[in-house]
Short mmCIF file of C-alpha atoms in Angstrom, two decimals:
data_model
loop_
_atom_site.label_atom_id
_atom_site.label_comp_id
_atom_site.label_asym_id
_atom_site.label_seq_id
_atom_site.Cartn_x
_atom_site.Cartn_y
_atom_site.Cartn_z
CA MET Q 3 100.61 -134.42 131.93
CA ALA Q 4 101.87 -131.03 130.82
CA THR Q 5 105.22 -130.89 129.15
CA SER Q 6 107.55 -127.96 129.07
CA SER Q 7 109.64 -126.82 126.18
CA THR Q 8 112.64 -124.58 126.02
CA VAL Q 9 112.40 -121.58 123.72
CA GLN Q 10 115.71 -120.18 122.56
CA VAL Q 11 115.78 -116.43 122.44
CA SER Q 12 118.41 -114.60 120.43
CA LEU Q 13 119.47 -111.34 122.03
CA PRO Q 14 121.40 -108.71 120.11
CA MET Q 15 124.90 -107.91 121.24
CA PRO Q 16 124.89 -104.75 123.36
CA LYS Q 17 126.40 -101.73 121.68
CA ILE Q 18 129.73 -100.75 123.16
CA PRO Q 19 130.30 -96.99 123.12
CA ARG Q 20 133.12 -96.13 120.76
CA THR Q 21 136.11 -94.45 122.36
CA ARG Q 22 136.84 -91.29 120.45
CA ARG Q 23 140.36 -90.36 119.53
CA THR Q 24 141.35 -87.08 121.12
CA PRO Q 25 141.90 -83.83 119.21
CA ALA Q 26 145.61 -84.26 119.92
CA ASP Q 27 145.54 -87.76 118.38
CA ILE Q 28 143.86 -86.44 115.23
CA ALA Q 29 146.25 -83.48 114.94
CA ALA Q 30 149.25 -85.81 115.31
CA ALA Q 31 147.92 -88.24 112.71
CA ALA Q 32 147.60 -85.58 110.01
CA PRO Q 33 148.65 -82.03 110.93
CA VAL Q 34 146.70 -79.13 109.45
CA ALA Q 35 148.53 -76.01 108.37
CA GLY Q 36 146.71 -72.83 109.29
CA GLN Q 37 143.34 -72.29 110.94
CA ARG Q 38 140.57 -74.88 111.09
CA ASN Q 39 137.16 -73.48 110.22
CA VAL Q 40 133.56 -74.37 109.42
CA LEU Q 41 131.51 -73.15 106.46
CA LEU Q 42 127.87 -73.33 107.53
CA ALA Q 43 125.44 -73.48 104.63
CA ALA Q 44 122.30 -71.34 104.65
CA PRO Q 45 119.51 -71.98 104.04
CA ARG Q 46 119.46 -75.37 105.79
CA GLY Q 47 117.15 -77.32 108.05
CA TYR Q 48 113.40 -77.00 108.48
CA CYS Q 49 111.36 -75.86 105.50
CA ALA Q 50 107.88 -74.39 105.78
CA GLY Q 51 106.16 -77.68 104.93
CA VAL Q 52 108.04 -79.60 107.62
CA ASP Q 53 107.45 -76.80 110.13
CA ARG Q 54 103.73 -76.95 109.40
CA ALA Q 55 103.49 -80.73 109.67
CA VAL Q 56 105.43 -81.02 112.95
CA ILE Q 57 103.42 -78.22 114.56
CA ALA Q 58 100.22 -79.91 113.38
CA VAL Q 59 101.09 -83.05 115.35
CA GLU Q 60 102.21 -81.02 118.38
CA LYS Q 61 98.96 -79.05 118.40
CA ALA Q 62 96.89 -82.21 117.89
CA LEU Q 63 98.55 -83.80 120.94
CA GLU Q 64 98.00 -80.60 122.93
CA HIS Q 65 94.32 -80.17 122.10
CA TYR Q 66 93.05 -83.71 121.41
CA GLY Q 67 95.34 -85.54 123.83
CA ALA Q 68 97.38 -88.68 123.32
CA PRO Q 69 97.39 -90.89 121.47
CA VAL Q 70 97.44 -89.20 118.09
CA TYR Q 71 98.10 -91.61 115.24
CA VAL Q 72 100.30 -90.57 112.32
CA ARG Q 73 100.36 -92.49 109.05
CA LYS Q 74 104.03 -92.99 108.08
CA GLN Q 75 106.71 -90.73 109.53
CA ILE Q 76 105.33 -87.20 109.73
CA VAL Q 77 108.65 -86.07 108.21
CA HIS Q 78 111.73 -88.12 107.44
CA ASN Q 79 113.79 -87.46 110.55
CA LEU Q 80 114.50 -89.91 113.37
CA HIS Q 81 114.86 -87.22 116.04
CA VAL Q 82 111.55 -85.55 115.17
CA VAL Q 83 109.73 -88.89 115.13
CA SER Q 84 111.20 -90.08 118.44
CA THR Q 85 110.45 -86.72 120.10
CA LEU Q 86 106.82 -86.84 119.01
CA GLU Q 87 106.54 -90.49 120.08
CA ALA Q 88 107.68 -89.48 123.56
CA ARG Q 89 104.79 -86.99 123.64
CA GLY Q 90 102.19 -89.58 122.67
CA ALA Q 91 102.21 -89.82 118.87
CA ILE Q 92 101.87 -93.34 117.46
CA PHE Q 93 103.32 -93.86 114.00
CA VAL Q 94 101.73 -96.52 111.81
CA GLU Q 95 102.28 -97.73 108.28
CA GLU Q 96 98.65 -98.00 107.20
CA ASN Q 97 95.20 -96.82 108.29
CA GLU Q 98 94.25 -100.40 109.16
CA GLU Q 99 96.51 -100.13 112.23
CA VAL Q 100 94.49 -97.20 113.59
CA PRO Q 101 91.50 -98.03 115.83
CA GLU Q 102 88.19 -97.20 114.20
CA GLY Q 103 87.05 -93.67 114.93
CA ALA Q 104 90.48 -92.52 116.14
CA LEU Q 105 92.42 -89.45 114.98
CA VAL Q 106 95.08 -89.90 112.30
CA VAL Q 107 97.43 -87.35 110.76
CA PHE Q 108 98.55 -87.77 107.16
CA SER Q 109 102.26 -87.04 106.78
CA ALA Q 110 103.86 -84.11 104.96
CA HIS Q 111 104.60 -86.37 101.96
CA GLY Q 112 100.94 -86.67 100.98
CA VAL Q 113 98.61 -89.60 100.37
CA SER Q 114 96.66 -91.03 97.47
CA PRO Q 115 92.86 -90.84 97.17
CA ALA Q 116 92.77 -94.56 98.08
CA VAL Q 117 94.33 -93.78 101.46
CA VAL Q 118 91.81 -91.00 102.08
CA GLN Q 119 89.00 -93.41 101.24
CA SER Q 120 90.35 -96.14 103.51
CA ALA Q 121 90.36 -93.64 106.39
CA ALA Q 122 86.76 -92.74 105.66
CA ASP Q 123 85.82 -96.43 105.55
CA ARG Q 124 87.18 -96.81 109.10
CA ASN Q 125 85.45 -93.62 110.31
CA LEU Q 126 88.80 -92.10 111.16
CA ARG Q 127 89.07 -88.43 112.00
CA THR Q 128 91.83 -87.03 109.82
CA ILE Q 129 94.25 -84.12 109.76
CA ASP Q 130 95.95 -83.63 106.42
CA ALA Q 131 99.49 -82.33 107.01
CA THR Q 132 100.52 -82.74 103.37
CA CYS Q 133 102.97 -80.01 102.34
CA PRO Q 134 101.11 -77.48 100.16
CA LEU Q 135 103.85 -77.79 97.53
CA VAL Q 136 103.18 -81.53 97.31
CA THR Q 137 99.46 -80.82 97.11
CA LYS Q 138 100.23 -78.58 94.13
CA VAL Q 139 101.80 -81.52 92.29
CA HIS Q 140 98.78 -83.70 93.14
CA LYS Q 141 96.47 -81.12 91.63
CA GLU Q 142 98.63 -80.94 88.51
CA ALA Q 143 98.39 -84.72 88.12
CA VAL Q 144 94.60 -84.62 88.42
CA ARG Q 145 94.30 -81.72 86.00
CA PHE Q 146 96.47 -83.19 83.27
CA ALA Q 147 94.98 -86.67 83.61
CA LYS Q 148 91.54 -85.13 83.17
CA ASP Q 149 92.80 -83.58 79.92
CA ASP Q 150 94.03 -87.04 78.87
CA TYR Q 151 97.75 -86.28 79.10
CA GLU Q 152 100.23 -88.99 79.84
CA ILE Q 153 102.27 -88.02 82.90
CA LEU Q 154 105.93 -88.90 83.34
CA LEU Q 155 106.48 -88.62 87.09
CA ILE Q 156 110.19 -88.17 87.83
CA GLY Q 157 110.88 -89.57 91.27
CA HIS Q 158 111.90 -92.55 93.34
CA GLU Q 159 109.46 -95.43 93.15
CA GLY Q 160 108.39 -96.46 96.65
CA HIS Q 161 108.88 -93.02 98.20
CA GLU Q 162 105.70 -91.93 100.02
CA GLU Q 163 105.44 -88.72 98.03
CA VAL Q 164 105.66 -90.53 94.71
CA GLU Q 165 103.09 -93.11 95.84
CA GLY Q 166 100.67 -90.32 96.73
CA THR Q 167 101.09 -88.41 93.47
CA TYR Q 168 100.96 -91.58 91.36
CA GLY Q 169 97.77 -92.58 93.14
CA GLU Q 170 95.98 -89.47 91.86
CA ALA Q 171 96.07 -90.77 88.26
CA PRO Q 172 97.64 -94.24 88.05
CA GLU Q 173 96.17 -95.02 84.65
CA HIS Q 174 97.81 -91.91 83.18
CA THR Q 175 101.17 -92.00 84.99
CA GLN Q 176 104.55 -93.65 84.57
CA ILE Q 177 107.39 -93.24 87.06
CA VAL Q 178 110.86 -92.33 85.77
CA ASN Q 179 113.41 -93.11 88.48
CA ASN Q 180 116.57 -91.69 86.90
CA PRO Q 181 118.08 -90.33 83.68
CA ASP Q 182 118.87 -93.81 82.34
CA GLU Q 183 115.20 -94.78 82.46
CA ALA Q 184 114.45 -91.73 80.30
CA ASP Q 185 116.29 -93.50 77.49
CA THR Q 186 114.05 -96.58 77.52
CA ILE Q 187 110.59 -95.54 78.68
CA GLU Q 188 107.79 -95.93 76.13
CA VAL Q 189 104.76 -93.66 75.88
CA LYS Q 190 101.37 -93.93 74.19
CA ASN Q 191 101.18 -90.48 72.61
CA PRO Q 192 104.41 -88.44 72.48
CA ASP Q 193 102.42 -85.37 71.42
CA LYS Q 194 100.35 -85.26 74.62
CA LEU Q 195 102.95 -85.72 77.29
CA ILE Q 196 103.95 -83.79 80.43
CA TRP Q 197 106.50 -84.35 83.17
CA LEU Q 198 106.00 -83.77 86.88
CA SER Q 199 108.44 -84.51 89.69
CA GLN Q 200 108.93 -85.43 93.31
CA THR Q 201 109.64 -82.22 95.22
CA THR Q 202 112.86 -83.36 96.93
CA LEU Q 203 115.03 -84.51 94.02
CA SER Q 204 118.44 -83.38 92.87
CA VAL Q 205 117.79 -80.37 90.66
CA ASP Q 206 120.67 -81.26 88.33
CA GLU Q 207 119.69 -84.91 87.96
CA THR Q 208 116.05 -84.00 87.34
CA MET Q 209 117.01 -81.56 84.61
CA GLU Q 210 119.23 -84.23 83.03
CA THR Q 211 116.29 -86.64 83.08
CA VAL Q 212 114.09 -84.01 81.42
CA ARG Q 213 116.78 -83.28 78.83
CA ARG Q 214 117.01 -86.92 77.86
CA LEU Q 215 113.24 -87.31 77.78
CA ARG Q 216 112.87 -84.27 75.54
CA ALA Q 217 115.55 -85.61 73.18
CA ARG Q 218 113.20 -88.54 72.54
CA PHE Q 219 109.90 -86.67 72.91
CA PRO Q 220 110.34 -83.08 71.62
CA ASN Q 221 106.75 -82.14 72.46
CA LEU Q 222 107.15 -83.01 76.15
CA GLN Q 223 105.56 -80.22 78.18
CA ASP Q 224 106.89 -78.70 81.40
CA PRO Q 225 104.76 -78.37 84.54
CA PRO Q 226 103.12 -74.95 85.01
CA SER Q 227 105.69 -74.14 87.72
CA ASP Q 228 108.70 -75.85 89.25
CA ASP Q 229 107.76 -79.02 91.12
CA ILE Q 230 111.05 -79.29 93.01
CA CYS Q 231 110.35 -77.22 96.08
CA TYR Q 232 112.07 -73.96 96.96
CA ALA Q 233 113.69 -75.51 100.04
CA THR Q 234 115.27 -78.39 98.14
CA THR Q 235 116.55 -76.00 95.49
CA ASN Q 236 117.90 -73.53 98.03
CA ARG Q 237 119.68 -76.14 100.14
CA GLN Q 238 121.34 -77.63 97.10
CA ALA Q 239 122.42 -74.18 95.91
CA ALA Q 240 123.94 -73.46 99.33
CA ILE Q 241 125.95 -76.67 99.44
CA LYS Q 242 127.14 -76.04 95.88
CA ALA Q 243 128.69 -72.80 97.20
CA VAL Q 244 130.25 -74.51 100.23
CA ALA Q 245 131.49 -77.77 98.70
CA PRO Q 246 134.36 -76.45 96.50
CA GLN Q 247 135.96 -74.85 99.57
CA SER Q 248 135.55 -77.88 101.85
CA GLU Q 249 137.70 -80.94 102.26
CA LEU Q 250 134.87 -82.49 104.28
CA VAL Q 251 131.11 -81.91 104.22
CA ILE Q 252 128.80 -83.17 106.97
CA VAL Q 253 125.10 -83.34 106.14
CA VAL Q 254 122.74 -83.75 109.08
CA GLY Q 255 119.70 -85.78 108.08
CA SER Q 256 118.15 -89.23 108.12
CA SER Q 257 118.83 -92.01 105.64
CA ASN Q 258 115.23 -92.03 104.36
CA SER Q 259 115.26 -88.28 103.77
CA SER Q 260 115.56 -87.90 100.01
CA ASN Q 261 116.68 -84.28 100.16
CA SER Q 262 119.36 -85.07 102.78
CA VAL Q 263 120.78 -87.92 100.73
CA ARG Q 264 120.82 -85.66 97.66
CA LEU Q 265 122.85 -83.06 99.58
CA VAL Q 266 125.66 -85.58 100.08
CA GLU Q 267 125.63 -86.38 96.37
CA VAL Q 268 125.63 -82.70 95.39
CA ALA Q 269 128.49 -81.93 97.78
CA LEU Q 270 130.67 -84.61 96.21
CA GLU Q 271 129.68 -83.59 92.68
CA TYR Q 272 130.62 -79.96 93.35
CA GLY Q 273 134.07 -80.50 94.78
CA ALA Q 274 133.99 -81.72 98.38
CA LYS Q 275 136.76 -84.27 98.88
CA ALA Q 276 134.52 -86.26 101.25
CA ALA Q 277 130.89 -85.98 102.36
CA TYR Q 278 128.92 -87.92 104.94
CA ARG Q 279 125.37 -87.95 106.28
CA VAL Q 280 124.67 -88.35 110.00
CA ASP Q 281 121.54 -88.27 112.14
CA TYR Q 282 123.38 -87.12 115.24
CA ALA Q 283 126.73 -85.63 116.19
CA SER Q 284 127.57 -88.90 117.93
CA GLU Q 285 127.74 -90.56 114.51
CA VAL Q 286 130.51 -88.26 113.29
CA ASP Q 287 133.79 -90.17 113.00
CA GLU Q 288 136.60 -87.97 114.23
CA THR Q 289 139.03 -89.63 111.82
CA TRP Q 290 137.21 -87.72 109.08
CA PHE Q 291 139.00 -84.61 110.41
CA GLU Q 292 142.50 -85.88 109.67
CA GLY Q 293 144.28 -83.34 107.49
CA VAL Q 294 141.10 -81.30 107.08
CA ALA Q 295 141.22 -77.52 107.45
CA THR Q 296 137.70 -76.64 106.28
CA VAL Q 297 134.49 -78.52 107.10
CA GLY Q 298 131.23 -77.69 105.37
CA VAL Q 299 128.03 -78.29 107.36
CA THR Q 300 124.41 -78.34 106.26
CA SER Q 301 121.18 -80.16 107.05
CA GLY Q 302 118.18 -81.53 105.23
CA ALA Q 303 114.78 -79.85 105.13
CA SER Q 304 113.33 -82.01 107.93
CA VAL Q 305 116.16 -81.45 110.44
CA PRO Q 306 115.72 -79.28 113.57
CA GLU Q 307 118.52 -76.79 114.12
CA VAL Q 308 119.45 -78.28 117.50
CA LEU Q 309 121.03 -81.25 115.72
CA VAL Q 310 123.23 -78.93 113.65
CA ARG Q 311 124.31 -77.10 116.81
CA ASP Q 312 125.39 -80.43 118.30
CA VAL Q 313 127.61 -81.08 115.27
CA LEU Q 314 129.09 -77.59 115.53
CA ALA Q 315 129.82 -78.18 119.22
CA LEU Q 316 131.65 -81.41 118.39
CA LEU Q 317 133.63 -79.67 115.66
CA ALA Q 318 134.63 -76.95 118.11
CA GLU Q 319 136.07 -79.62 120.41
CA TYR Q 320 138.36 -80.63 117.57
CA GLY Q 321 139.55 -77.14 116.84
CA TYR Q 322 136.94 -76.02 114.31
CA GLY Q 323 135.72 -73.10 116.37
CA THR Q 324 135.51 -70.47 113.64
CA VAL Q 325 132.12 -70.68 111.90
CA GLU Q 326 131.33 -68.68 108.78
CA GLU Q 327 127.81 -68.81 107.43
CA VAL Q 328 127.58 -68.99 103.64
CA THR Q 329 124.17 -67.63 102.65
CA THR Q 330 122.84 -68.06 99.13
CA ALA Q 331 119.15 -67.25 99.72
CA GLN Q 332 116.77 -65.86 102.32
CA GLU Q 333 113.65 -67.78 103.27
CA ASP Q 334 110.63 -66.29 105.00
CA ILE Q 335 107.89 -68.65 103.82
CA LEU Q 336 105.29 -69.88 106.31
CA PHE Q 337 102.28 -72.09 105.53
CA SER Q 338 98.96 -72.00 107.35
CA LEU Q 339 98.34 -74.98 109.58
CA PRO Q 340 95.94 -77.69 108.29
CA LYS Q 341 92.34 -76.50 108.33
CA GLU Q 342 91.35 -79.15 110.88
CA ILE Q 343 93.96 -77.82 113.35
CA ARG Q 344 93.04 -74.18 112.66
CA ALA Q 345 89.42 -74.94 113.50
CA LYS Q 346 90.41 -76.70 116.72
CA LEU Q 347 92.70 -73.85 117.78
CA LYS Q 348 89.94 -71.31 117.12
CA GLU Q 349 87.50 -73.36 119.17
CA ALA Q 350 90.00 -73.51 122.03
CA GLY Q 351 90.94 -69.84 121.81
CA ASP Q 352 94.55 -70.77 121.09
CA ASP Q 353 96.11 -68.01 118.99
CA SER Q 354 99.66 -69.36 119.22
CA ARG Q 355 101.32 -71.01 116.28
CA GLY Q 356 104.00 -72.93 118.12
CA PRO Q 357 107.77 -72.81 117.75
CA GLY Q 358 108.70 -72.53 114.11
CA GLY Q 359 111.70 -73.91 112.36
CA ARG Q 360 113.16 -70.65 111.19
CA ILE Q 361 116.92 -70.16 111.49
CA THR Q 362 117.97 -66.82 112.93
CA LYS Q 363 121.34 -65.22 113.61
CA SER Q 364 120.77 -65.81 117.34
CA ASP Q 365 120.44 -69.53 116.63
CA ILE Q 366 123.92 -69.55 115.09
CA SER Q 367 125.60 -67.53 117.80
CA SER Q 368 123.92 -69.16 120.80
#
């Protein structure tokens, strides 16, 4: 005789939308003398490597059809990932989750040779959307390991980019997570030593790590060119200019975006009285505006400009309608799409590149 059993299912409590306090409530709680305004950092948002990777997935969906598998998040942004999922992209953690023979895109953060081999073992068709600036660091690791250098890789252990670079020469590489670790790390040969870095780190913290390493190992060599990418450097420079003038800084970006998290830290270090990171305008707490005349706004290198516009629209509702762009650099870099996508586009007679991530004056005013 069959018996039945009761299975208890735990359901999460539904989220109750938060009731926002009105602009009048905020003004009454802490009046602001004078005009409220926004300082909008530039450059901000999409970099060339992110632009390239996102377009690669879009074009793969367009020309190969769904599903297109992507190993890890193509870039570290929730909105980008969810938008691509809605179009048919399937994000996986490892190649083993991809059906044999299917198409998989490697994310902008890069992969190790072991990951490339595992894809080949499963007969996967691959598109490598690794940022060319990350590829540069990979090549440096291979080159210096071949010359029997010990590599001190400055970066955050566990980050996909660091895992990929480390995987190029694991027997020659040690990871240095922060300046304090520079004081304790031991090396085999201090006279044949070079440092490389994750591309999305705090410039100031990385240089402090290098300074402390060189104090212990005077013959430590620098990489042939800067490993921290132009976009990370430029976005940090822009927020350094904005932060001293801002009582509040809002950084648009996801929690797993290293460069977005660093922007919050840099803003606080350079004089902002408060700084917060949000994925969406809906996450902005209006109580942050109490007593605040000037709000600084920026976004990480994997953030589409539409999310910044949403934050600006919310700020305008609370009286921050005057927006001044603070520009510290001009960016006009574009990277060619991955060779696999270029070949497919040529075969299909598609000469379009897709919508880029460039910020223009019309974006700000519209």
